[in-house]
Amino acid sequence: MRRTWGVVLFCLLIFSVAVVGETLPRLRFSLPPVLEALPIAFADAWGLFEEHGVDVELVGITDNRQRSAALITGNLDGLIQDVTNSILNKIEGTDIVITSTASLRSQTDSLALALLSPAIFRFETFEALIDSGEAIATIYRSDYEYVLEQYLQDELGMDARSVRTMYFNDTLQMAVWFGAQTLPSAMLPEPYISYISTYHPPSGEPIALNMLVDLSALGPLPSTLVFRSSYVQENPAAVEAFYGAYREAIERINSMPREVLIDEGIDIALGLFFQGADRTTINQEVLDVLAIPHYELPGLLTQELYDSVGQWMQGKAYIYTALPAYEDMVDFQFIP
């Protein structure tokens, strides 16, 4: 009997060692509430990261500065963010690399980014808003602000400094304030536009909106996938596995029927865009108008776009030092 128990204990010991030896590398990754982040949220919900060999912990942080702070302090290994914040993180001393872009292609004739105003403010044109002196709400030190100023300067020939702006650090917070009709105008991406324009509150109708400018031709810019350089150097297999799952999720999303994707994805989307919301409160009109984009595979951030955003940041005095060299900012080894 003693010998039998000895064999059993020996086998359990060997099994325990094997399990420990197979522990997947850990990756703490944060997603902002933007459509470009959805494939990664789907990959997590579908268990694709584990299948590809990496244990990903997704951390939802809606505030841009809080997300950057978590990266700077080492509480995150990677994240999705815009080009502007990637440059800011590098300037602030965080040793990071941009490993790819995350982008999508909107359906024909559908909005991707727009400047909107609640109808109760009675601004039916962009000119009326500007003449009123009311502020445009946008995200501080962001690609959205970059797009707005490109429109004002390049399309209209206006001095961007002559236009009042109201700054937020959090797209979700700005969308909530706008939906409460406390902002005269705001730059909003999808899916917030569709949600706000069709959502039925418990005691009322969807708010009426005036579209002042369709900015879809200018933005949103591609998001960037960013990792701490030390994590990439120490865990290249984990990053490779992450990208394998990410690409598989994109291919699956692009091939799924719309109704199946919405049914499977509504809870995932709510967790990303409207944390704490109940799917039973989402009326059918919202689901009917949602335009499902085509997700692009991870790609390269062009030096032209990088330089353009960086020069704009210097002109705004958002950075006071030289723009980090493009070659020092990118590492595209994980994309074909």
mmCIF file of C-alpha atoms in Angstrom:
data_model
loop_
_atom_site.group_PDB
_atom_site.id
_atom_site.type_symbol
_atom_site.label_atom_id
_atom_site.label_comp_id
_atom_site.label_asym_id
_atom_site.label_seq_id
_atom_site.Cartn_x
_atom_site.Cartn_y
_atom_site.Cartn_z
ATOM 1 C CA MET A 1 0.000 0.000 0.000
ATOM 2 C CA ARG A 2 2.842 2.384 0.907
ATOM 3 C CA ARG A 3 4.472 1.684 -2.435
ATOM 4 C CA THR A 4 1.199 2.337 -4.259
ATOM 5 C CA TRP A 5 0.762 5.716 -2.529
ATOM 6 C CA GLY A 6 4.364 6.521 -3.304
ATOM 7 C CA VAL A 7 3.764 5.925 -7.012
ATOM 8 C CA VAL A 8 0.593 8.045 -6.896
ATOM 9 C CA LEU A 9 2.374 10.933 -5.155
ATOM 10 C CA PHE A 10 5.264 10.716 -7.607
ATOM 11 C CA CYS A 11 2.851 10.916 -10.550
ATOM 12 C CA LEU A 12 1.058 13.888 -8.990
ATOM 13 C CA LEU A 13 4.389 15.624 -8.518
ATOM 14 C CA ILE A 14 5.357 15.035 -12.148
ATOM 15 C CA PHE A 15 1.919 16.293 -13.276
ATOM 16 C CA SER A 16 2.252 19.440 -11.163
ATOM 17 C CA VAL A 17 5.669 20.195 -12.614
ATOM 18 C CA ALA A 18 4.296 19.692 -16.140
ATOM 19 C CA VAL A 19 1.380 22.056 -15.494
ATOM 20 C CA VAL A 20 3.678 24.737 -14.082
ATOM 21 C CA GLY A 21 5.999 24.274 -17.032
ATOM 22 C CA GLU A 22 3.130 24.917 -19.430
ATOM 23 C CA THR A 23 2.066 28.212 -17.846
ATOM 24 C CA LEU A 24 1.371 30.693 -20.618
ATOM 25 C CA PRO A 25 3.241 33.999 -20.712
ATOM 26 C CA ARG A 26 1.173 36.866 -19.279
ATOM 27 C CA LEU A 27 0.354 40.027 -21.228
ATOM 28 C CA ARG A 28 -1.496 42.980 -19.689
ATOM 29 C CA PHE A 29 -3.103 44.930 -22.520
ATOM 30 C CA SER A 30 -5.492 47.885 -22.463
ATOM 31 C CA LEU A 31 -8.238 48.773 -24.934
ATOM 32 C CA PRO A 32 -9.792 52.210 -25.439
ATOM 33 C CA PRO A 33 -13.498 52.473 -26.365
ATOM 34 C CA VAL A 34 -12.957 52.669 -30.137
ATOM 35 C CA LEU A 35 -14.119 50.383 -32.944
ATOM 36 C CA GLU A 36 -10.548 49.516 -33.865
ATOM 37 C CA ALA A 37 -10.189 47.708 -30.528
ATOM 38 C CA LEU A 38 -13.137 45.347 -31.033
ATOM 39 C CA PRO A 39 -11.240 42.465 -32.720
ATOM 40 C CA ILE A 40 -8.978 42.167 -29.685
ATOM 41 C CA ALA A 41 -11.999 42.113 -27.383
ATOM 42 C CA PHE A 42 -13.540 39.393 -29.581
ATOM 43 C CA ALA A 43 -10.299 37.404 -29.555
ATOM 44 C CA ASP A 44 -10.376 37.431 -25.772
ATOM 45 C CA ALA A 45 -14.051 36.417 -25.581
ATOM 46 C CA TRP A 46 -13.496 33.589 -28.075
ATOM 47 C CA GLY A 47 -10.478 32.220 -26.181
ATOM 48 C CA LEU A 48 -8.146 32.774 -29.130
ATOM 49 C CA PHE A 49 -5.260 34.124 -27.105
ATOM 50 C CA GLU A 50 -4.993 30.960 -25.035
ATOM 51 C CA GLU A 51 -5.234 28.865 -28.186
ATOM 52 C CA HIS A 52 -2.307 30.747 -29.680
ATOM 53 C CA GLY A 53 -0.249 30.498 -26.503
ATOM 54 C CA VAL A 54 -0.525 33.713 -24.508
ATOM 55 C CA ASP A 55 -2.480 34.649 -21.378
ATOM 56 C CA VAL A 56 -3.888 38.115 -22.099
ATOM 57 C CA GLU A 57 -5.437 40.234 -19.367
ATOM 58 C CA LEU A 58 -7.512 42.986 -20.952
ATOM 59 C CA VAL A 59 -7.760 46.187 -18.957
ATOM 60 C CA GLY A 60 -10.480 48.622 -19.954
ATOM 61 C CA ILE A 61 -9.428 52.242 -19.381
ATOM 62 C CA THR A 62 -11.471 54.925 -21.094
ATOM 63 C CA ASP A 63 -9.405 57.946 -20.008
ATOM 64 C CA ASN A 64 -6.383 58.571 -22.262
ATOM 65 C CA ARG A 65 -4.175 60.016 -19.528
ATOM 66 C CA GLN A 66 -4.963 57.216 -17.094
ATOM 67 C CA ARG A 67 -4.163 54.647 -19.788
ATOM 68 C CA SER A 68 -0.834 56.337 -20.521
ATOM 69 C CA ALA A 69 -0.041 56.535 -16.804
ATOM 70 C CA ALA A 70 -0.630 52.790 -16.450
ATOM 71 C CA LEU A 71 1.803 52.171 -19.306
ATOM 72 C CA ILE A 72 4.414 54.592 -17.974
ATOM 73 C CA THR A 73 4.340 53.028 -14.496
ATOM 74 C CA GLY A 74 4.694 49.499 -15.854
ATOM 75 C CA ASN A 75 1.172 48.366 -14.997
ATOM 76 C CA LEU A 76 0.527 47.608 -18.660
ATOM 77 C CA ASP A 77 2.633 45.722 -21.190
ATOM 78 C CA GLY A 78 0.805 47.092 -24.212
ATOM 79 C CA LEU A 79 -2.226 48.985 -25.425
ATOM 80 C CA ILE A 80 -4.097 50.486 -28.329
ATOM 81 C CA GLN A 81 -3.930 54.252 -28.607
ATOM 82 C CA ASP A 82 -3.713 56.996 -31.197
ATOM 83 C CA VAL A 83 -0.561 58.290 -32.875
ATOM 84 C CA THR A 84 -0.525 61.467 -30.779
ATOM 85 C CA ASN A 85 -0.454 59.621 -27.465
ATOM 86 C CA SER A 86 2.183 57.200 -28.716
ATOM 87 C CA ILE A 87 4.472 60.142 -29.436
ATOM 88 C CA LEU A 88 3.639 61.724 -26.073
ATOM 89 C CA ASN A 89 4.485 58.485 -24.239
ATOM 90 C CA LYS A 90 7.866 58.333 -25.951
ATOM 91 C CA ILE A 91 8.602 61.982 -25.197
ATOM 92 C CA GLU A 92 7.647 61.420 -21.541
ATOM 93 C CA GLY A 93 10.346 58.782 -21.264
ATOM 94 C CA THR A 94 8.485 55.514 -21.721
ATOM 95 C CA ASP A 95 10.532 53.043 -23.772
ATOM 96 C CA ILE A 96 7.865 51.876 -26.212
ATOM 97 C CA VAL A 97 7.550 50.720 -29.792
ATOM 98 C CA ILE A 98 4.667 50.893 -32.235
ATOM 99 C CA THR A 99 4.286 47.362 -33.594
ATOM 100 C CA SER A 100 1.437 47.964 -36.069
ATOM 101 C CA THR A 101 -1.673 49.931 -36.845
ATOM 102 C CA ALA A 102 -5.245 48.878 -36.094
ATOM 103 C CA SER A 103 -7.608 50.199 -38.725
ATOM 104 C CA LEU A 104 -10.919 49.595 -40.416
ATOM 105 C CA ARG A 105 -12.768 50.491 -43.578
ATOM 106 C CA SER A 106 -16.238 51.924 -43.066
ATOM 107 C CA GLN A 107 -19.137 50.969 -45.275
ATOM 108 C CA THR A 108 -19.812 53.215 -48.248
ATOM 109 C CA ASP A 109 -21.826 56.320 -47.321
ATOM 110 C CA SER A 110 -21.619 55.572 -43.590
ATOM 111 C CA LEU A 111 -20.173 58.034 -41.106
ATOM 112 C CA ALA A 112 -16.898 57.264 -39.373
ATOM 113 C CA LEU A 113 -16.244 60.599 -37.683
ATOM 114 C CA ALA A 114 -18.425 63.707 -37.597
ATOM 115 C CA LEU A 115 -18.949 67.033 -35.901
ATOM 116 C CA LEU A 116 -22.478 66.964 -34.496
ATOM 117 C CA SER A 117 -24.788 69.230 -32.550
ATOM 118 C CA PRO A 118 -27.993 68.441 -30.626
ATOM 119 C CA ALA A 119 -30.903 70.024 -32.477
ATOM 120 C CA ILE A 120 -32.015 71.879 -29.329
ATOM 121 C CA PHE A 121 -29.034 74.229 -29.819
ATOM 122 C CA ARG A 122 -30.396 75.157 -33.272
ATOM 123 C CA PHE A 123 -27.056 75.079 -35.050
ATOM 124 C CA GLU A 124 -27.869 73.673 -38.469
ATOM 125 C CA THR A 125 -24.540 74.569 -40.097
ATOM 126 C CA PHE A 126 -20.912 74.706 -39.089
ATOM 127 C CA GLU A 127 -20.877 78.430 -39.854
ATOM 128 C CA ALA A 128 -23.734 79.026 -37.418
ATOM 129 C CA LEU A 129 -21.818 77.249 -34.679
ATOM 130 C CA ILE A 130 -18.649 79.260 -35.321
ATOM 131 C CA ASP A 131 -20.560 82.552 -35.464
ATOM 132 C CA SER A 132 -22.167 81.768 -32.095
ATOM 133 C CA GLY A 133 -18.792 81.482 -30.385
ATOM 134 C CA GLU A 134 -19.771 78.156 -28.798
ATOM 135 C CA ALA A 135 -17.060 75.564 -28.241
ATOM 136 C CA ILE A 136 -16.383 72.332 -30.119
ATOM 137 C CA ALA A 137 -15.836 69.394 -27.778
ATOM 138 C CA THR A 138 -12.975 67.105 -28.705
ATOM 139 C CA ILE A 139 -10.298 64.954 -27.095
ATOM 140 C CA TYR A 140 -7.283 66.820 -25.741
ATOM 141 C CA ARG A 141 -3.932 66.138 -27.399
ATOM 142 C CA SER A 142 -5.359 63.473 -29.664
ATOM 143 C CA ASP A 143 -5.689 62.452 -33.293
ATOM 144 C CA TYR A 144 -9.253 63.803 -33.178
ATOM 145 C CA GLU A 145 -7.918 67.257 -32.372
ATOM 146 C CA TYR A 146 -5.367 66.842 -35.177
ATOM 147 C CA VAL A 147 -8.134 65.971 -37.669
ATOM 148 C CA LEU A 148 -10.238 68.939 -36.556
ATOM 149 C CA GLU A 149 -7.384 71.369 -37.076
ATOM 150 C CA GLN A 150 -6.483 69.834 -40.436
ATOM 151 C CA TYR A 151 -10.079 70.448 -41.508
ATOM 152 C CA LEU A 152 -10.114 74.030 -40.239
ATOM 153 C CA GLN A 153 -6.759 74.965 -41.753
ATOM 154 C CA ASP A 154 -6.499 72.892 -44.913
ATOM 155 C CA GLU A 155 -10.149 72.656 -45.949
ATOM 156 C CA LEU A 156 -11.459 76.025 -44.757
ATOM 157 C CA GLY A 157 -8.316 78.125 -44.526
ATOM 158 C CA MET A 158 -9.177 79.112 -40.957
ATOM 159 C CA ASP A 159 -6.819 79.790 -38.089
ATOM 160 C CA ALA A 160 -7.572 76.973 -35.658
ATOM 161 C CA ARG A 161 -6.780 79.310 -32.766
ATOM 162 C CA SER A 162 -9.855 81.357 -33.659
ATOM 163 C CA VAL A 163 -12.180 78.436 -32.874
ATOM 164 C CA ARG A 164 -13.153 77.676 -29.282
ATOM 165 C CA THR A 165 -12.624 74.118 -28.098
ATOM 166 C CA MET A 166 -13.657 72.196 -25.007
ATOM 167 C CA TYR A 167 -11.313 69.379 -24.110
ATOM 168 C CA PHE A 168 -11.937 65.897 -22.725
ATOM 169 C CA ASN A 169 -9.513 63.053 -22.005
ATOM 170 C CA ASP A 170 -12.203 60.395 -22.308
ATOM 171 C CA THR A 171 -14.248 59.669 -25.450
ATOM 172 C CA LEU A 172 -16.908 57.810 -23.477
ATOM 173 C CA GLN A 173 -17.313 60.683 -21.030
ATOM 174 C CA MET A 174 -17.605 63.168 -23.889
ATOM 175 C CA ALA A 175 -20.235 60.986 -25.588
ATOM 176 C CA VAL A 176 -22.235 60.773 -22.350
ATOM 177 C CA TRP A 177 -22.179 64.542 -21.893
ATOM 178 C CA PHE A 178 -23.156 65.034 -25.521
ATOM 179 C CA GLY A 179 -25.988 62.502 -25.212
ATOM 180 C CA ALA A 180 -27.264 64.438 -22.202
ATOM 181 C CA GLN A 181 -27.418 67.486 -24.510
ATOM 182 C CA THR A 182 -25.072 69.549 -22.359
ATOM 183 C CA LEU A 183 -22.554 70.151 -25.172
ATOM 184 C CA PRO A 184 -23.397 72.399 -28.136
ATOM 185 C CA SER A 185 -21.208 70.308 -30.436
ATOM 186 C CA ALA A 186 -18.751 67.423 -30.329
ATOM 187 C CA MET A 187 -16.538 65.340 -32.586
ATOM 188 C CA LEU A 188 -17.766 61.768 -32.321
ATOM 189 C CA PRO A 189 -16.809 58.498 -34.018
ATOM 190 C CA GLU A 190 -18.927 55.441 -34.531
ATOM 191 C CA PRO A 191 -20.554 53.627 -32.804
ATOM 192 C CA TYR A 192 -21.446 56.611 -30.613
ATOM 193 C CA ILE A 193 -23.141 58.434 -33.495
ATOM 194 C CA SER A 194 -25.521 55.560 -34.233
ATOM 195 C CA TYR A 195 -26.151 54.852 -30.557
ATOM 196 C CA ILE A 196 -26.971 58.428 -29.561
ATOM 197 C CA SER A 197 -29.124 59.100 -32.622
ATOM 198 C CA THR A 198 -31.319 56.009 -32.178
ATOM 199 C CA TYR A 199 -31.267 55.130 -28.476
ATOM 200 C CA HIS A 200 -34.669 55.385 -26.790
ATOM 201 C CA PRO A 201 -34.338 56.483 -23.144
ATOM 202 C CA PRO A 202 -36.917 54.986 -20.737
ATOM 203 C CA SER A 203 -39.095 58.103 -20.933
ATOM 204 C CA GLY A 204 -38.503 59.805 -24.229
ATOM 205 C CA GLU A 205 -37.358 59.698 -27.827
ATOM 206 C CA PRO A 206 -33.853 59.661 -29.317
ATOM 207 C CA ILE A 207 -32.326 63.097 -29.405
ATOM 208 C CA ALA A 208 -32.415 64.911 -32.741
ATOM 209 C CA LEU A 209 -28.979 65.693 -34.136
ATOM 210 C CA ASN A 210 -27.647 68.096 -36.717
ATOM 211 C CA MET A 211 -24.576 66.916 -38.595
ATOM 212 C CA LEU A 212 -22.410 69.980 -39.081
ATOM 213 C CA VAL A 213 -19.387 68.364 -40.762
ATOM 214 C CA ASP A 214 -18.716 64.851 -42.026
ATOM 215 C CA LEU A 215 -15.055 64.286 -41.167
ATOM 216 C CA SER A 216 -14.948 60.681 -42.358
ATOM 217 C CA ALA A 217 -12.613 61.481 -45.252
ATOM 218 C CA LEU A 218 -10.020 62.795 -42.796
ATOM 219 C CA GLY A 219 -10.416 60.403 -39.881
ATOM 220 C CA PRO A 220 -10.323 58.653 -37.618
ATOM 221 C CA LEU A 221 -6.648 58.007 -38.200
ATOM 222 C CA PRO A 222 -5.426 54.434 -37.735
ATOM 223 C CA SER A 223 -4.915 53.474 -34.110
ATOM 224 C CA THR A 224 -1.534 52.102 -33.064
ATOM 225 C CA LEU A 225 -0.652 48.951 -31.169
ATOM 226 C CA VAL A 226 2.074 49.819 -28.690
ATOM 227 C CA PHE A 227 4.200 47.610 -26.444
ATOM 228 C CA ARG A 228 6.861 48.318 -23.870
ATOM 229 C CA SER A 229 10.176 47.670 -25.596
ATOM 230 C CA SER A 230 11.392 45.522 -22.703
ATOM 231 C CA TYR A 231 8.333 43.275 -22.995
ATOM 232 C CA VAL A 232 8.912 42.768 -26.734
ATOM 233 C CA GLN A 233 12.579 41.943 -26.154
ATOM 234 C CA GLU A 234 11.866 39.504 -23.315
ATOM 235 C CA ASN A 235 8.655 37.939 -24.665
ATOM 236 C CA PRO A 236 8.714 37.961 -28.480
ATOM 237 C CA ALA A 237 6.810 34.651 -28.630
ATOM 238 C CA ALA A 238 3.997 36.122 -26.524
ATOM 239 C CA VAL A 239 3.664 39.139 -28.835
ATOM 240 C CA GLU A 240 3.722 36.839 -31.857
ATOM 241 C CA ALA A 241 0.952 34.736 -30.280
ATOM 242 C CA PHE A 242 -1.021 37.892 -29.528
ATOM 243 C CA TYR A 243 -0.869 38.908 -33.182
ATOM 244 C CA GLY A 244 -1.824 35.422 -34.320
ATOM 245 C CA ALA A 245 -5.019 35.573 -32.261
ATOM 246 C CA TYR A 246 -5.665 39.175 -33.324
ATOM 247 C CA ARG A 247 -5.427 38.293 -37.025
ATOM 248 C CA GLU A 248 -7.652 35.244 -36.595
ATOM 249 C CA ALA A 249 -10.302 37.366 -34.863
ATOM 250 C CA ILE A 250 -10.237 39.915 -37.700
ATOM 251 C CA GLU A 251 -10.663 37.225 -40.345
ATOM 252 C CA ARG A 252 -13.522 35.635 -38.403
ATOM 253 C CA ILE A 253 -15.317 38.958 -37.861
ATOM 254 C CA ASN A 254 -15.027 39.911 -41.534
ATOM 255 C CA SER A 255 -16.527 36.583 -42.630
ATOM 256 C CA MET A 256 -19.412 36.358 -40.135
ATOM 257 C CA PRO A 257 -23.006 37.182 -41.143
ATOM 258 C CA ARG A 258 -24.114 40.528 -39.724
ATOM 259 C CA GLU A 259 -26.885 39.096 -37.527
ATOM 260 C CA VAL A 260 -24.584 36.457 -36.012
ATOM 261 C CA LEU A 261 -21.847 39.014 -35.351
ATOM 262 C CA ILE A 262 -24.265 41.412 -33.636
ATOM 263 C CA ASP A 263 -25.802 38.630 -31.548
ATOM 264 C CA GLU A 264 -22.415 37.352 -30.400
ATOM 265 C CA GLY A 265 -20.846 40.765 -30.100
ATOM 266 C CA ILE A 266 -23.413 42.943 -28.367
ATOM 267 C CA ASP A 267 -22.199 42.072 -24.859
ATOM 268 C CA ILE A 268 -18.567 42.407 -25.937
ATOM 269 C CA ALA A 269 -19.257 45.823 -27.457
ATOM 270 C CA LEU A 270 -21.181 47.009 -24.411
ATOM 271 C CA GLY A 271 -18.285 46.034 -22.175
ATOM 272 C CA LEU A 272 -15.934 48.102 -24.330
ATOM 273 C CA PHE A 273 -18.065 51.152 -25.154
ATOM 274 C CA PHE A 274 -20.709 51.361 -22.431
ATOM 275 C CA GLN A 275 -19.374 49.639 -19.327
ATOM 276 C CA GLY A 276 -22.155 48.492 -17.015
ATOM 277 C CA ALA A 277 -24.893 48.798 -19.639
ATOM 278 C CA ASP A 278 -27.508 46.048 -19.935
ATOM 279 C CA ARG A 279 -28.157 44.583 -23.389
ATOM 280 C CA THR A 280 -31.898 44.531 -22.621
ATOM 281 C CA THR A 281 -31.860 48.339 -22.729
ATOM 282 C CA ILE A 282 -30.516 48.398 -26.305
ATOM 283 C CA ASN A 283 -33.479 48.860 -28.611
ATOM 284 C CA GLN A 284 -33.663 47.237 -32.032
ATOM 285 C CA GLU A 285 -33.316 50.580 -33.819
ATOM 286 C CA VAL A 286 -29.782 50.899 -32.486
ATOM 287 C CA LEU A 287 -28.842 47.463 -33.815
ATOM 288 C CA ASP A 288 -30.492 48.106 -37.176
ATOM 289 C CA VAL A 289 -28.486 51.239 -37.950
ATOM 290 C CA LEU A 290 -25.093 50.027 -36.781
ATOM 291 C CA ALA A 291 -22.755 49.935 -39.753
ATOM 292 C CA ILE A 292 -20.384 46.975 -39.467
ATOM 293 C CA PRO A 293 -16.953 47.999 -40.770
ATOM 294 C CA HIS A 294 -14.435 45.826 -42.547
ATOM 295 C CA TYR A 295 -11.403 45.334 -40.347
ATOM 296 C CA GLU A 296 -7.984 45.612 -41.920
ATOM 297 C CA LEU A 297 -5.177 43.273 -40.932
ATOM 298 C CA PRO A 298 -2.424 44.883 -38.827
ATOM 299 C CA GLY A 299 -0.417 47.238 -41.020
ATOM 300 C CA LEU A 300 2.425 49.734 -41.044
ATOM 301 C CA LEU A 301 2.227 53.224 -39.643
ATOM 302 C CA THR A 302 3.597 55.349 -42.466
ATOM 303 C CA GLN A 303 6.382 57.800 -41.773
ATOM 304 C CA GLU A 304 4.392 60.459 -43.632
ATOM 305 C CA LEU A 305 1.515 60.236 -41.153
ATOM 306 C CA TYR A 306 3.874 59.975 -38.185
ATOM 307 C CA ASP A 307 5.772 63.098 -39.260
ATOM 308 C CA SER A 308 2.565 65.022 -39.984
ATOM 309 C CA VAL A 309 1.112 64.356 -36.529
ATOM 310 C CA GLY A 310 4.456 65.072 -34.876
ATOM 311 C CA GLN A 311 4.878 68.408 -36.651
ATOM 312 C CA TRP A 312 1.345 69.390 -35.658
ATOM 313 C CA MET A 313 2.166 68.542 -32.030
ATOM 314 C CA GLN A 314 5.263 70.723 -32.185
ATOM 315 C CA GLY A 315 3.224 73.579 -33.647
ATOM 316 C CA LYS A 316 0.755 73.231 -30.765
ATOM 317 C CA ALA A 317 3.625 73.149 -28.243
ATOM 318 C CA TYR A 318 2.455 69.749 -27.056
ATOM 319 C CA ILE A 319 6.071 68.646 -27.345
ATOM 320 C CA TYR A 320 9.082 70.875 -26.815
ATOM 321 C CA THR A 321 11.834 68.483 -27.870
ATOM 322 C CA ALA A 322 12.758 67.029 -31.224
ATOM 323 C CA LEU A 323 10.321 64.503 -32.637
ATOM 324 C CA PRO A 324 11.601 60.973 -31.888
ATOM 325 C CA ALA A 325 13.061 59.398 -35.006
ATOM 326 C CA TYR A 326 10.552 57.233 -36.850
ATOM 327 C CA GLU A 327 13.030 54.327 -36.848
ATOM 328 C CA ASP A 328 13.220 54.487 -33.049
ATOM 329 C CA MET A 329 9.437 54.441 -32.696
ATOM 330 C CA VAL A 330 8.481 51.410 -34.780
ATOM 331 C CA ASP A 331 9.130 47.677 -34.741
ATOM 332 C CA PHE A 332 7.131 45.839 -37.396
ATOM 333 C CA GLN A 333 8.630 42.365 -36.938
ATOM 334 C CA PHE A 334 5.265 40.832 -35.983
ATOM 335 C CA ILE A 335 3.385 41.706 -39.183
ATOM 336 C CA PRO A 336 4.068 40.264 -42.647
#
